[in-house]
PDB file of C-alpha atoms in Angstrom:
ATOM      1  CA  MET A   1    -106.063 -96.347  99.350  1.00 75.00           C
ATOM      2  CA  ILE A   2    -105.226 -95.218 102.774  1.00 93.00           C
ATOM      3  CA  GLU A   3    -108.297 -94.991 105.143  1.00 97.00           C
ATOM      4  CA  ARG A   4    -107.958 -92.995 108.093  1.00 97.00           C
ATOM      5  CA  PHE A   5    -109.452 -93.906 111.519  1.00 97.00           C
ATOM      6  CA  ASP A   6    -109.013 -91.346 113.920  1.00 97.00           C
ATOM      7  CA  ILE A   7    -109.132 -94.013 117.095  1.00 97.00           C
ATOM      8  CA  PRO A   8    -108.025 -97.337 117.125  1.00 96.00           C
ATOM      9  CA  GLU A   9    -111.464 -98.691 118.443  1.00 97.00           C
ATOM     10  CA  ALA A  10    -113.054 -97.472 114.751  1.00 98.00           C
ATOM     11  CA  LEU A  11    -110.100 -99.150 112.727  1.00 98.00           C
ATOM     12  CA  ALA A  12    -110.712-102.437 114.592  1.00 98.00           C
ATOM     13  CA  ASP A  13    -114.721-102.077 114.173  1.00 98.00           C
ATOM     14  CA  ALA A  14    -114.224-101.623 110.314  1.00 98.00           C
ATOM     15  CA  ALA A  15    -111.313-104.532 109.993  1.00 98.00           C
ATOM     16  CA  ALA A  16    -113.664-106.903 111.977  1.00 98.00           C
ATOM     17  CA  ALA A  17    -116.811-105.922 109.917  1.00 98.00           C
ATOM     18  CA  ALA A  18    -115.103-106.647 106.681  1.00 98.00           C
ATOM     19  CA  THR A  19    -113.648-109.661 107.708  1.00 98.00           C
ATOM     20  CA  VAL A  20    -117.181-110.832 108.970  1.00 98.00           C
ATOM     21  CA  SER A  21    -118.707-110.042 105.750  1.00 98.00           C
ATOM     22  CA  ALA A  22    -115.719-111.811 103.718  1.00 98.00           C
ATOM     23  CA  LEU A  23    -115.986-114.917 105.953  1.00 98.00           C
ATOM     24  CA  ALA A  24    -119.844-115.093 105.509  1.00 98.00           C
ATOM     25  CA  ALA A  25    -119.654-114.918 102.084  1.00 98.00           C
ATOM     26  CA  GLY A  26    -117.704-117.678 101.602  1.00 98.00           C
ATOM     27  CA  ILE A  27    -119.643-119.874 103.750  1.00 98.00           C
ATOM     28  CA  ALA A  28    -122.658-119.080 101.527  1.00 98.00           C
ATOM     29  CA  ALA A  29    -120.765-119.807  98.269  1.00 97.00           C
ATOM     30  CA  ARG A  30    -118.858-122.788  99.217  1.00 95.00           C
ATOM     31  CA  GLY A  31    -119.994-123.854 102.698  1.00 97.00           C
ATOM     32  CA  ARG A  32    -116.682-122.531 104.103  1.00 98.00           C
ATOM     33  CA  GLY A  33    -114.773-119.482 104.876  1.00 98.00           C
ATOM     34  CA  ARG A  34    -111.221-119.019 104.813  1.00 98.00           C
ATOM     35  CA  LEU A  35    -109.132-116.515 106.923  1.00 98.00           C
ATOM     36  CA  VAL A  36    -105.392-115.419 106.961  1.00 98.00           C
ATOM     37  CA  VAL A  37    -104.286-113.619 109.994  1.00 98.00           C
ATOM     38  CA  THR A  38    -101.504-111.951 111.164  1.00 97.00           C
ATOM     39  CA  GLY A  39     -99.190-111.439 114.519  1.00 93.00           C
ATOM     40  CA  GLY A  40     -97.807-108.330 116.168  1.00 86.00           C
ATOM     41  CA  ARG A  41     -99.450-105.309 117.994  1.00 83.00           C
ATOM     42  CA  SER A  42    -101.468-103.832 115.194  1.00 84.00           C
ATOM     43  CA  PRO A  43    -104.426-107.052 114.870  1.00 95.00           C
ATOM     44  CA  GLY A  44    -105.431-107.885 118.909  1.00 95.00           C
ATOM     45  CA  ALA A  45    -108.406-105.452 118.935  1.00 97.00           C
ATOM     46  CA  VAL A  46    -109.663-106.707 115.573  1.00 98.00           C
ATOM     47  CA  TYR A  47    -109.542-110.431 116.790  1.00 98.00           C
ATOM     48  CA  ASP A  48    -111.178-109.591 120.230  1.00 97.00           C
ATOM     49  CA  ARG A  49    -114.071-108.592 118.219  1.00 98.00           C
ATOM     50  CA  LEU A  50    -113.941-110.892 115.752  1.00 98.00           C
ATOM     51  CA  ALA A  51    -114.272-113.711 118.959  1.00 97.00           C
ATOM     52  CA  LYS A  52    -117.633-112.431 119.706  1.00 97.00           C
ATOM     53  CA  ALA A  53    -119.347-111.715 116.277  1.00 97.00           C
ATOM     54  CA  ASP A  54    -122.141-113.973 115.135  1.00 95.00           C
ATOM     55  CA  LEU A  55    -120.700-116.436 112.675  1.00 97.00           C
ATOM     56  CA  ASP A  56    -120.721-119.974 111.952  1.00 97.00           C
ATOM     57  CA  TRP A  57    -117.141-120.320 112.946  1.00 98.00           C
ATOM     58  CA  GLY A  58    -117.325-124.045 112.996  1.00 98.00           C
ATOM     59  CA  GLN A  59    -117.309-123.316 108.753  1.00 98.00           C
ATOM     60  CA  VAL A  60    -113.772-121.263 109.147  1.00 98.00           C
ATOM     61  CA  ASP A  61    -110.706-122.391 108.410  1.00 98.00           C
ATOM     62  CA  ILE A  62    -107.753-120.003 109.885  1.00 98.00           C
ATOM     63  CA  THR A  63    -104.191-119.906 108.968  1.00 98.00           C
ATOM     64  CA  LEU A  64    -101.110-117.357 109.684  1.00 98.00           C
ATOM     65  CA  SER A  65     -99.285-114.999 107.445  1.00 98.00           C
ATOM     66  CA  ASP A  66     -96.486-115.569 109.102  1.00 98.00           C
ATOM     67  CA  GLU A  67     -94.989-117.142 112.729  1.00 98.00           C
ATOM     68  CA  ARG A  68     -91.660-117.256 114.352  1.00 97.00           C
ATOM     69  CA  PHE A  69     -90.240-120.130 114.880  1.00 97.00           C
ATOM     70  CA  VAL A  70     -90.266-120.379 118.673  1.00 96.00           C
ATOM     71  CA  PRO A  71     -92.393-122.544 120.790  1.00 95.00           C
ATOM     72  CA  VAL A  72     -96.290-121.530 121.041  1.00 95.00           C
ATOM     73  CA  THR A  73     -96.014-120.862 124.377  1.00 95.00           C
ATOM     74  CA  ASP A  74     -93.322-117.712 123.579  1.00 95.00           C
ATOM     75  CA  PRO A  75     -94.580-114.517 124.010  1.00 93.00           C
ATOM     76  CA  ALA A  76     -93.385-113.611 120.129  1.00 94.00           C
ATOM     77  CA  SER A  77     -95.354-116.500 118.628  1.00 96.00           C
ATOM     78  CA  ASN A  78     -97.649-115.117 116.298  1.00 97.00           C
ATOM     79  CA  GLU A  79     -99.826-118.715 117.519  1.00 97.00           C
ATOM     80  CA  GLY A  80    -100.422-117.681 120.755  1.00 96.00           C
ATOM     81  CA  LEU A  81    -101.765-114.794 120.128  1.00 96.00           C
ATOM     82  CA  VAL A  82    -104.158-116.123 117.964  1.00 97.00           C
ATOM     83  CA  ARG A  83    -105.026-118.888 120.582  1.00 97.00           C
ATOM     84  CA  SER A  84    -105.311-116.068 123.322  1.00 96.00           C
ATOM     85  CA  ARG A  85    -107.091-113.295 121.320  1.00 96.00           C
ATOM     86  CA  LEU A  86    -108.990-114.611 118.697  1.00 98.00           C
ATOM     87  CA  LEU A  87    -109.835-118.463 119.144  1.00 98.00           C
ATOM     88  CA  THR A  88    -112.018-117.892 122.153  1.00 97.00           C
ATOM     89  CA  GLY A  89    -115.652-117.330 122.492  1.00 95.00           C
ATOM     90  CA  GLN A  90    -117.861-117.967 119.666  1.00 95.00           C
ATOM     91  CA  ALA A  91    -114.521-118.340 117.184  1.00 97.00           C
ATOM     92  CA  VAL A  92    -113.252-121.090 119.730  1.00 97.00           C
ATOM     93  CA  ALA A  93    -115.063-123.731 117.124  1.00 97.00           C
ATOM     94  CA  ALA A  94    -112.844-122.241 114.118  1.00 98.00           C
ATOM     95  CA  HIS A  95    -110.223-124.595 112.401  1.00 98.00           C
ATOM     96  CA  PHE A  96    -106.938-123.611 112.890  1.00 98.00           C
ATOM     97  CA  VAL A  97    -103.963-124.522 110.608  1.00 98.00           C
ATOM     98  CA  PRO A  98    -100.716-123.657 112.260  1.00 98.00           C
ATOM     99  CA  LEU A  99     -97.330-123.057 110.600  1.00 98.00           C
ATOM    100  CA  MET A 100     -95.519-123.777 113.621  1.00 97.00           C
ATOM    101  CA  ARG A 101     -94.379-127.456 113.080  1.00 97.00           C
ATOM    102  CA  GLU A 102     -92.668-130.295 114.899  1.00 95.00           C
ATOM    103  CA  ALA A 103     -89.524-129.827 112.878  1.00 97.00           C
ATOM    104  CA  PRO A 104     -85.767-129.143 113.489  1.00 97.00           C
ATOM    105  CA  SER A 105     -85.804-125.970 111.204  1.00 97.00           C
ATOM    106  CA  ALA A 106     -88.048-123.206 110.020  1.00 97.00           C
ATOM    107  CA  ALA A 107     -87.436-124.270 106.607  1.00 96.00           C
ATOM    108  CA  ALA A 108     -88.979-128.019 107.423  1.00 98.00           C
ATOM    109  CA  ALA A 109     -91.603-126.260 109.525  1.00 98.00           C
ATOM    110  CA  ALA A 110     -92.684-124.656 105.734  1.00 97.00           C
ATOM    111  CA  ASP A 111     -92.292-127.804 104.206  1.00 97.00           C
ATOM    112  CA  LEU A 112     -95.074-129.992 106.640  1.00 98.00           C
ATOM    113  CA  ALA A 113     -97.293-127.178 106.484  1.00 98.00           C
ATOM    114  CA  GLU A 114     -97.173-126.277 102.801  1.00 97.00           C
ATOM    115  CA  ALA A 115    -100.263-129.210 101.811  1.00 97.00           C
ATOM    116  CA  GLU A 116    -102.369-128.120 104.209  1.00 97.00           C
ATOM    117  CA  VAL A 117    -102.019-124.206 103.848  1.00 98.00           C
ATOM    118  CA  ALA A 118    -102.424-124.396 100.304  1.00 97.00           C
ATOM    119  CA  ALA A 119    -105.355-126.728 100.357  1.00 97.00           C
ATOM    120  CA  LEU A 120    -107.168-123.611 102.154  1.00 97.00           C
ATOM    121  CA  ALA A 121    -106.813-121.005  98.689  1.00 94.00           C
ATOM    122  CA  ALA A 122    -108.730-118.977  98.114  1.00 95.00           C
ATOM    123  CA  PHE A 123    -108.865-117.096 100.834  1.00 98.00           C
ATOM    124  CA  ASP A 124    -111.551-114.535 101.629  1.00 98.00           C
ATOM    125  CA  MET A 125    -109.837-112.440 103.671  1.00 98.00           C
ATOM    126  CA  THR A 126    -106.136-111.722 104.461  1.00 98.00           C
ATOM    127  CA  LEU A 127    -105.328-109.606 107.662  1.00 98.00           C
ATOM    128  CA  LEU A 128    -101.495-107.974 107.382  1.00 98.00           C
ATOM    129  CA  GLY A 129     -99.899-105.929 109.643  1.00 96.00           C
ATOM    130  CA  MET A 130     -96.512-104.297 108.254  1.00 96.00           C
ATOM    131  CA  GLY A 131     -92.669-103.181 109.524  1.00 94.00           C
ATOM    132  CA  PRO A 132     -91.065 -99.904 109.560  1.00 94.00           C
ATOM    133  CA  ASP A 133     -88.907-101.646 106.729  1.00 95.00           C
ATOM    134  CA  GLY A 134     -91.882-102.079 104.881  1.00 96.00           C
ATOM    135  CA  HIS A 135     -92.197-105.989 105.210  1.00 96.00           C
ATOM    136  CA  VAL A 136     -95.789-107.927 105.393  1.00 97.00           C
ATOM    137  CA  ALA A 137     -95.862-111.149 106.678  1.00 97.00           C
ATOM    138  CA  SER A 138     -92.219-112.370 107.157  1.00 96.00           C
ATOM    139  CA  LEU A 139     -90.985-110.883 103.491  1.00 96.00           C
ATOM    140  CA  ILE A 140     -88.377-108.979 105.365  1.00 95.00           C
ATOM    141  CA  PRO A 141     -85.953-106.918 103.200  1.00 93.00           C
ATOM    142  CA  GLY A 142     -82.174-108.431 103.065  1.00 89.00           C
ATOM    143  CA  ALA A 143     -83.481-111.826 104.024  1.00 89.00           C
ATOM    144  CA  GLU A 144     -81.787-115.138 102.200  1.00 85.00           C
ATOM    145  CA  GLY A 145     -84.069-116.434  99.912  1.00 84.00           C
ATOM    146  CA  LEU A 146     -86.385-113.472  99.702  1.00 89.00           C
ATOM    147  CA  GLU A 147     -86.894-113.363  95.773  1.00 87.00           C
ATOM    148  CA  ALA A 148     -87.860-116.621  95.798  1.00 84.00           C
ATOM    149  CA  ALA A 149     -90.824-115.785  98.331  1.00 87.00           C
ATOM    150  CA  MET A 150     -91.803-112.754  96.535  1.00 88.00           C
ATOM    151  CA  GLY A 151     -92.488-114.184  93.188  1.00 82.00           C
ATOM    152  CA  PRO A 152     -96.078-113.598  92.502  1.00 76.00           C
ATOM    153  CA  ASP A 153     -96.369-116.868  90.493  1.00 76.00           C
ATOM    154  CA  GLY A 154     -94.503-119.193  92.566  1.00 75.00           C
ATOM    155  CA  ALA A 155     -95.167-122.565  93.202  1.00 82.00           C
ATOM    156  CA  ARG A 156     -94.748-122.635  97.215  1.00 93.00           C
ATOM    157  CA  PHE A 157     -97.104-121.169  99.522  1.00 97.00           C
ATOM    158  CA  CYS A 158     -94.844-121.578 102.517  1.00 97.00           C
ATOM    159  CA  LEU A 159     -91.164-121.063 102.888  1.00 96.00           C
ATOM    160  CA  GLY A 160     -89.222-120.981 105.760  1.00 96.00           C
ATOM    161  CA  PHE A 161     -85.804-118.432 106.665  1.00 95.00           C
ATOM    162  CA  ASP A 162     -83.607-120.528 108.714  1.00 95.00           C
ATOM    163  CA  GLU A 163     -81.224-117.165 109.501  1.00 94.00           C
ATOM    164  CA  ALA A 164     -82.603-114.922 112.395  1.00 94.00           C
ATOM    165  CA  ILE A 165     -84.333-112.273 111.023  1.00 93.00           C
ATOM    166  CA  GLY A 166     -86.855-109.133 111.685  1.00 91.00           C
ATOM    167  CA  ASP A 167     -87.897-108.193 115.245  1.00 89.00           C
ATOM    168  CA  PRO A 168     -87.135-110.156 117.203  1.00 90.00           C
ATOM    169  CA  PRO A 169     -84.555-111.612 115.464  1.00 94.00           C
ATOM    170  CA  CYS A 170     -85.601-115.245 114.825  1.00 95.00           C
ATOM    171  CA  PRO A 171     -85.909-117.891 112.064  1.00 97.00           C
ATOM    172  CA  ARG A 172     -89.588-117.763 110.461  1.00 97.00           C
ATOM    173  CA  ILE A 173     -92.287-119.120 108.218  1.00 98.00           C
ATOM    174  CA  THR A 174     -93.889-117.089 105.682  1.00 97.00           C
ATOM    175  CA  LEU A 175     -96.710-117.362 102.967  1.00 98.00           C
ATOM    176  CA  THR A 176     -95.135-116.382  99.961  1.00 97.00           C
ATOM    177  CA  LEU A 177     -96.508-113.421  97.605  1.00 96.00           C
ATOM    178  CA  ALA A 178     -98.299-115.896  95.468  1.00 96.00           C
ATOM    179  CA  ALA A 179    -100.018-117.391  98.580  1.00 97.00           C
ATOM    180  CA  LEU A 180    -101.256-113.782  99.722  1.00 97.00           C
ATOM    181  CA  LEU A 181    -102.195-113.139  96.181  1.00 96.00           C
ATOM    182  CA  GLN A 182    -104.401-116.309  96.418  1.00 96.00           C
ATOM    183  CA  SER A 183    -107.011-113.667  98.692  1.00 98.00           C
ATOM    184  CA  GLN A 184    -110.105-112.357  97.516  1.00 97.00           C
ATOM    185  CA  ALA A 185    -109.330-109.318  99.749  1.00 98.00           C
ATOM    186  CA  ILE A 186    -106.130-108.175 101.725  1.00 98.00           C
ATOM    187  CA  ILE A 187    -106.457-105.601 104.570  1.00 98.00           C
ATOM    188  CA  ILE A 188    -102.979-103.986 106.279  1.00 98.00           C
ATOM    189  CA  LEU A 189    -103.476-102.903 109.265  1.00 98.00           C
ATOM    190  CA  ILE A 190    -101.324 -99.666 110.188  1.00 97.00           C
ATOM    191  CA  ALA A 191    -100.743 -97.120 113.031  1.00 95.00           C
ATOM    192  CA  GLY A 192     -98.697 -93.948 113.388  1.00 96.00           C
ATOM    193  CA  PRO A 193     -97.335 -91.713 111.221  1.00 96.00           C
ATOM    194  CA  GLU A 194     -93.910 -93.400 110.572  1.00 96.00           C
ATOM    195  CA  LYS A 195     -96.292 -96.433 108.762  1.00 96.00           C
ATOM    196  CA  ARG A 196     -97.926 -94.199 106.694  1.00 96.00           C
ATOM    197  CA  TRP A 197     -94.751 -92.414 105.469  1.00 97.00           C
ATOM    198  CA  VAL A 198     -94.044 -96.236 104.538  1.00 97.00           C
ATOM    199  CA  ILE A 199     -96.882 -96.788 102.873  1.00 97.00           C
ATOM    200  CA  GLU A 200     -96.389 -93.358 100.679  1.00 96.00           C
ATOM    201  CA  ARG A 201     -92.749 -94.387 100.103  1.00 96.00           C
ATOM    202  CA  ALA A 202     -93.557 -97.670  98.648  1.00 96.00           C
ATOM    203  CA  MET A 203     -96.087 -96.124  96.739  1.00 95.00           C
ATOM    204  CA  ALA A 204     -94.131 -93.435  95.025  1.00 95.00           C
ATOM    205  CA  GLY A 205     -91.170 -96.313  94.058  1.00 95.00           C
ATOM    206  CA  ALA A 206     -89.047 -97.554  96.855  1.00 95.00           C
ATOM    207  CA  ASP A 207     -88.517-100.923  96.876  1.00 94.00           C
ATOM    208  CA  LEU A 208     -90.079-102.773  99.771  1.00 96.00           C
ATOM    209  CA  PRO A 209     -92.075-105.501 100.084  1.00 96.00           C
ATOM    210  CA  VAL A 210     -95.289-104.160 100.928  1.00 97.00           C
ATOM    211  CA  ARG A 211     -95.341-102.371  97.510  1.00 97.00           C
ATOM    212  CA  ALA A 212     -95.581-105.667  95.757  1.00 96.00           C
ATOM    213  CA  LEU A 213     -99.441-105.817  97.214  1.00 97.00           C
ATOM    214  CA  LEU A 214     -99.943-101.962  96.499  1.00 97.00           C
ATOM    215  CA  THR A 215     -99.403-101.887  93.363  1.00 96.00           C
ATOM    216  CA  GLN A 216    -100.740-105.117  91.904  1.00 95.00           C
ATOM    217  CA  ALA A 217    -104.192-105.254  89.923  1.00 94.00           C
ATOM    218  CA  ARG A 218    -104.998-108.874  91.279  1.00 95.00           C
ATOM    219  CA  VAL A 219    -106.719-108.771  94.667  1.00 97.00           C
ATOM    220  CA  PRO A 220    -108.014-105.167  96.087  1.00 97.00           C
ATOM    221  CA  VAL A 221    -105.983-104.121  98.828  1.00 98.00           C
ATOM    222  CA  ARG A 222    -107.454-101.783 101.559  1.00 98.00           C
ATOM    223  CA  VAL A 223    -105.022 -99.842 104.340  1.00 98.00           C
ATOM    224  CA  LEU A 224    -106.459 -99.005 107.356  1.00 98.00           C
ATOM    225  CA  TRP A 225    -104.588 -96.356 109.042  1.00 97.00           C
ATOM    226  CA  THR A 226    -105.175 -94.657 112.984  1.00 97.00           C
ATOM    227  CA  PRO A 227    -102.802 -91.929 113.540  1.00 96.00           C
TER     228      PRO A 227
END
């Protein structure tokens, strides 16, 4: 399940190639491709490659796996990363559905994003990172309300956590596990020996959010790793 790449550039090439192939298949099958992307440090090089990819980006819808409840101009904003690294070049033509909305709370923002995000399913590809605590999206251990977000067949696509969680600690909006499982394929991007150890712990039975993805049989999951 863990695919090793000796250099980050090779990992980014593989992730970008798989994403383009999945989106092209979605466009061919139903006229549109649907992509879920992530924030953090892992995906930037992948986004640089996607932005240059020869694809009918005007027929692609993109949303986020999760978002911090901060302005898009904040360095912690996942939307800010996507706009600066992915929605450029040829990919500027893609249609972006944000999770961050003008709302008084993360929970209220999730309510506003719900219908638009749900309308995108099923997703052709979902790109995820993973934290050292085994979280994916903002399904973070210890978050109040995590159990509701982790149900594999839940009714909601988006949920908001109004408490400050994660690193940096702040309110967050996340796709639920049920939403992530509305994907044709999932790629988890990790780097360093510590992240590989987390994956191995999860596969061995540790109760970490990423385990729910690694042990389900509904959606194929690839873990791309560079030391």
